[in-house]
């Protein structure tokens, strides 16, 4: 199939960017990123600059790849990262627009590559259980209900890609932050620190310049791991009682 | 010949580690604060090490070329992690895990290291659960287990098909906490491009800041490498695109030894290659072999018909199917170790029985499991004489609950429904048992340089058992290096802060700059990627699942020619002083070219078949690997030398386990 790509090119954070048109020949079996590889290989052979895009595992788990395809983070398929998207989802003659995540807290590094270190700093603010190596008791000492463990797993499955932010009209990071808060709050090991954690992580999220949540639900729709928006509601409840419970600095 | 002293502590096998730990030199807390440690790599091994060393009070600087520690390739591990907990009461024990690992590794690993690994395995699970890693549980609230290849107990812990992700996020959270506390300084998007030695000791590294191309110097009292495996020397593998050997290989250029590079693991269950543009291969977890049955058609005509598209798997009656693993290995059946399963698939395809157009795939069939589970589900629901549709529906539900995410992944990639048609699978490069030579302290032959996780050679011998890499990475990082590093550092407490303003740092930085300039200035026609692809084809062809003396010699010559072509015709766009992924790739491919040759040399030297290393000349009449214990019970550790790498040996002593022919029949 023959496709026309409109790809966002931007030299760096300090340059302004624009769309550039390319045509490529693709096969059904190719992944979307392999189609990009083919294009880049051609650009290099023509001594042109290849398109910088982020990727690594190419199996939907590392959270590196990030492209907005025709306005949708990770493209048209639900529950799928762009690295798992295959060209059989497209048709001969399609015009495909490819852009990076757009958010103040995710500045563009080059072309389609953005800086997501703000996510790391949210985790550093409190996305952990304070236990040193060697301090743990036997793993089976505290039984945890199967369903509770499974719910914690569903929240923990977040790959930190940032599609939720890219999908949100306010560029809010509530789905990302609440998934971690809930994953840990559901487990007995994580409950002790819950009030402090939720306050610290929300504070960091605000400082990074992510927007407020206005419940549009776009994040849940675009999340490649289908993380539920219920996490946000649960975090809001936790946050309110944590703030009432303590005024300590976090 | 370098004296390779493994520094194995004295005493009974089961007592060595605890006695050694109890008598080791310690570094006092006030001294720890004055000692700097560099950790390169923040996957499972590096993140767990950096976090724990930070907790202990050392000043840690940690580096990753990724944009965050959470992206390390460990994130992709699917199936699980082993531990000798014996929670299932099925006869597991530390000794059994030790024994299975030694046997699985085809008697080419160090007894003392492996026993220690089995001992600390139990602590890893405790630690992970305390960190909030949501491992799978049973209805009673206790942890669940499953089986992996090459063993007869259930000792594998898992978190759906995302065990590596959850364990890495656990280690990442511990690391994040230390970063917040100021004990670890984290350098993302920094690639180590050289090791710096001062007076023979590892004292620092040169990094390239990938955002702006700047070369930077970082000094410390010692350097820990946890930079992962080199499977991408084959280009196509299940590794992430960024996995590379550069950090380890640069250490080799500074005198460290590369041990057993030819021990590479080919995983039997991966999605077959579909085209020339393909960039990587995808693993279908080994856990699928708990329920999937591997087969090919008995008759070559049937296979031909399938390849042409005039028949499908469903047209082949039971009597005309060859469930070759069950036939050849009745005791372990579909759960034989990886090397055995992979070779058997190759044999079947070489006989012309492959089931895709390239001829390179076999079936992994869930129909029997669906029927079995469906009947049992119907029975427990009280449905008498259930119809075929009911059985299938109920059975598919059970399979979906167990492997749903893997089945979904298969559909996404192939566009075929594995509930209805058997999966098509073929072996692919997955893991590298070889790596930097280390002693019992995980220290390389360069004093002050340590290696952890997949980047070292320890523990797995010539073949790794499933679910043991996560175990080893975390054992090294959480429970071994925090102790053993003290053996080196206790002698360094009077060493002042290491300065990076010395001739050694200057020289290393200049070397790195010169290597970069050389690649930028070639000005040829071909991309780094295209050289990588060609290299991969050569290594796979001549040093893949089956190797011969003739092929290895040929492969080596081809790689040397390719290296010449690389330095004559490479083209790197852009400049070296900006974000430039093409330059990153070129630097990595340059190192893979040298490693690839060393792989061939090592495979040529080892005139035997063992584990993942199969030399066609050394096989039993039934086609099984034939070891030569008399001449090759040693670790081959290679010193880099451009004309001919130089061999150093560490003889392996087996005091507790009798060397036997591995049998899974
Ligand atoms: C698809 C797949 C599935 C697997 N499933 C399982 C399983 O179920 N069970 C199991 O036990 N094992 C499994 N394995 C194997 C296991 O995942 C790996 O062996 C293990 O995770 C390696 O961990 P590591 O910490 O040594 O390296 P990695 O996780 O690869 O981390 C390497 C780190 O080093 C950094 N790095 C590398 N080079 C440099 C450099 N030059 N400069 C700076 N930083 C650098 C990287 O950025 C990264 O942080 C699987 C492997 C694959 C490929
Ligand atoms: S590249 Fe890893 S999730 Fe897409």
Coordinates of C-alpha atoms and ligand atoms in Angstrom, one line a residue, chain A residues 59, chain B residues 40-46 63-66 69 72-81 148 163 190-193 226-229 238-240 243-244 246-247 283 338 430-431 452-455 464-471 473, ligand 1:
Chain A
X59 CA 6.2 -5.1 22.4
Chain B
X40 CA 26.1 1.8 35.0
X41 CA 22.7 0.4 34.0
X42 CA 19.5 0.6 36.0
X43 CA 17.7 -2.5 34.9
X44 CA 16.8 -5.1 37.5
X45 CA 20.5 -5.7 38.4
X46 CA 21.6 -2.1 38.4
X63 CA 23.7 5.9 34.6
X64 CA 21.3 4.7 31.9
X65 CA 21.1 5.5 28.2
X66 CA 17.3 5.2 28.6
X69 CA 15.3 3.6 34.7
X72 CA 15.3 -0.9 30.9
X73 CA 14.9 -4.1 29.0
X74 CA 14.1 -6.1 32.2
X75 CA 10.6 -4.5 31.8
X76 CA 9.9 -7.0 29.0
X77 CA 10.4 -10.2 31.0
X78 CA 7.1 -12.0 30.8
X79 CA 7.0 -15.4 32.5
X80 CA 8.3 -15.3 36.0
X81 CA 11.0 -15.5 38.6
X148 CA 8.9 -23.7 33.7
X163 CA 6.7 -10.3 35.9
X190 CA 23.9 9.1 29.4
X191 CA 25.7 6.4 27.6
X192 CA 29.0 5.0 29.0
X193 CA 31.5 5.1 26.1
X226 CA 24.9 -3.8 35.0
X227 CA 24.3 -3.1 31.3
X228 CA 22.5 -6.2 30.2
X229 CA 23.1 -8.9 27.5
X238 CA 13.7 -10.7 21.4
X239 CA 15.8 -8.0 23.0
X240 CA 14.7 -4.4 22.9
X243 CA 20.2 -3.4 24.0
X244 CA 23.9 -3.3 23.3
X246 CA 29.2 -1.2 24.4
X247 CA 29.7 -0.7 28.1
X283 CA 8.8 -13.9 22.5
X338 CA 15.1 -24.3 25.9
X430 CA 16.8 -14.4 23.6
X431 CA 19.5 -14.3 26.2
X452 CA 26.0 -7.8 37.6
X453 CA 23.0 -9.3 35.9
X454 CA 23.0 -10.5 32.3
X455 CA 26.2 -8.6 31.5
X464 CA 19.8 -20.7 31.4
X465 CA 16.6 -22.2 32.8
X466 CA 13.5 -20.1 32.4
X467 CA 12.7 -17.6 35.1
X468 CA 16.3 -17.6 36.4
X469 CA 17.6 -14.4 34.8
X470 CA 15.3 -12.1 36.9
X471 CA 16.3 -14.2 39.9
X473 CA 19.8 -10.0 38.4
Ligands
LIG1 C1 11.3 -10.8 25.9 C2 12.1 -11.3 27.1 C3 11.4 -12.0 28.1 C4 12.1 -12.5 29.2 N1 11.4 -13.1 30.2 C5 12.1 -13.6 31.3 C6 11.4 -14.3 32.3 O1 10.2 -14.5 32.3 N2 12.1 -14.6 33.4 C7 13.4 -14.4 33.5 O2 14.0 -14.7 34.5 N3 14.1 -13.7 32.6 C8 13.5 -13.3 31.4 N4 14.2 -12.7 30.5 C9 15.6 -12.3 30.7 C10 15.7 -11.1 31.6 O3 14.6 -10.2 31.3 C11 17.0 -10.3 31.4 O4 18.1 -11.2 31.4 C12 17.2 -9.4 32.6 O5 16.1 -8.6 32.8 C13 18.4 -8.5 32.4 O6 18.5 -7.6 33.4 P1 19.7 -6.6 33.6 O7 19.5 -5.7 34.7 O8 21.0 -7.4 33.6 O9 19.8 -5.8 32.2 P2 18.7 -4.8 31.5 O10 17.4 -4.8 32.1 O11 18.9 -5.0 30.0 O12 19.3 -3.4 31.8 C14 20.5 -2.8 31.3 C15 20.6 -1.4 31.7 O13 21.9 -0.9 31.3 C16 21.8 0.3 30.7 N5 22.9 0.4 29.7 C17 23.3 -0.5 28.8 N6 24.4 -0.1 28.2 C18 24.7 1.1 28.7 C19 25.7 2.1 28.5 N7 26.7 1.9 27.6 N8 25.7 3.3 29.2 C20 24.7 3.5 30.1 N9 23.7 2.6 30.4 C21 23.7 1.4 29.7 C22 20.4 0.3 30.1 O14 20.0 1.6 29.9 C23 19.6 -0.4 31.2 O15 19.3 0.5 32.2 C24 13.5 -12.2 29.3 C25 14.1 -11.5 28.3 C26 13.4 -11.1 27.2 C27 14.2 -10.5 26.1

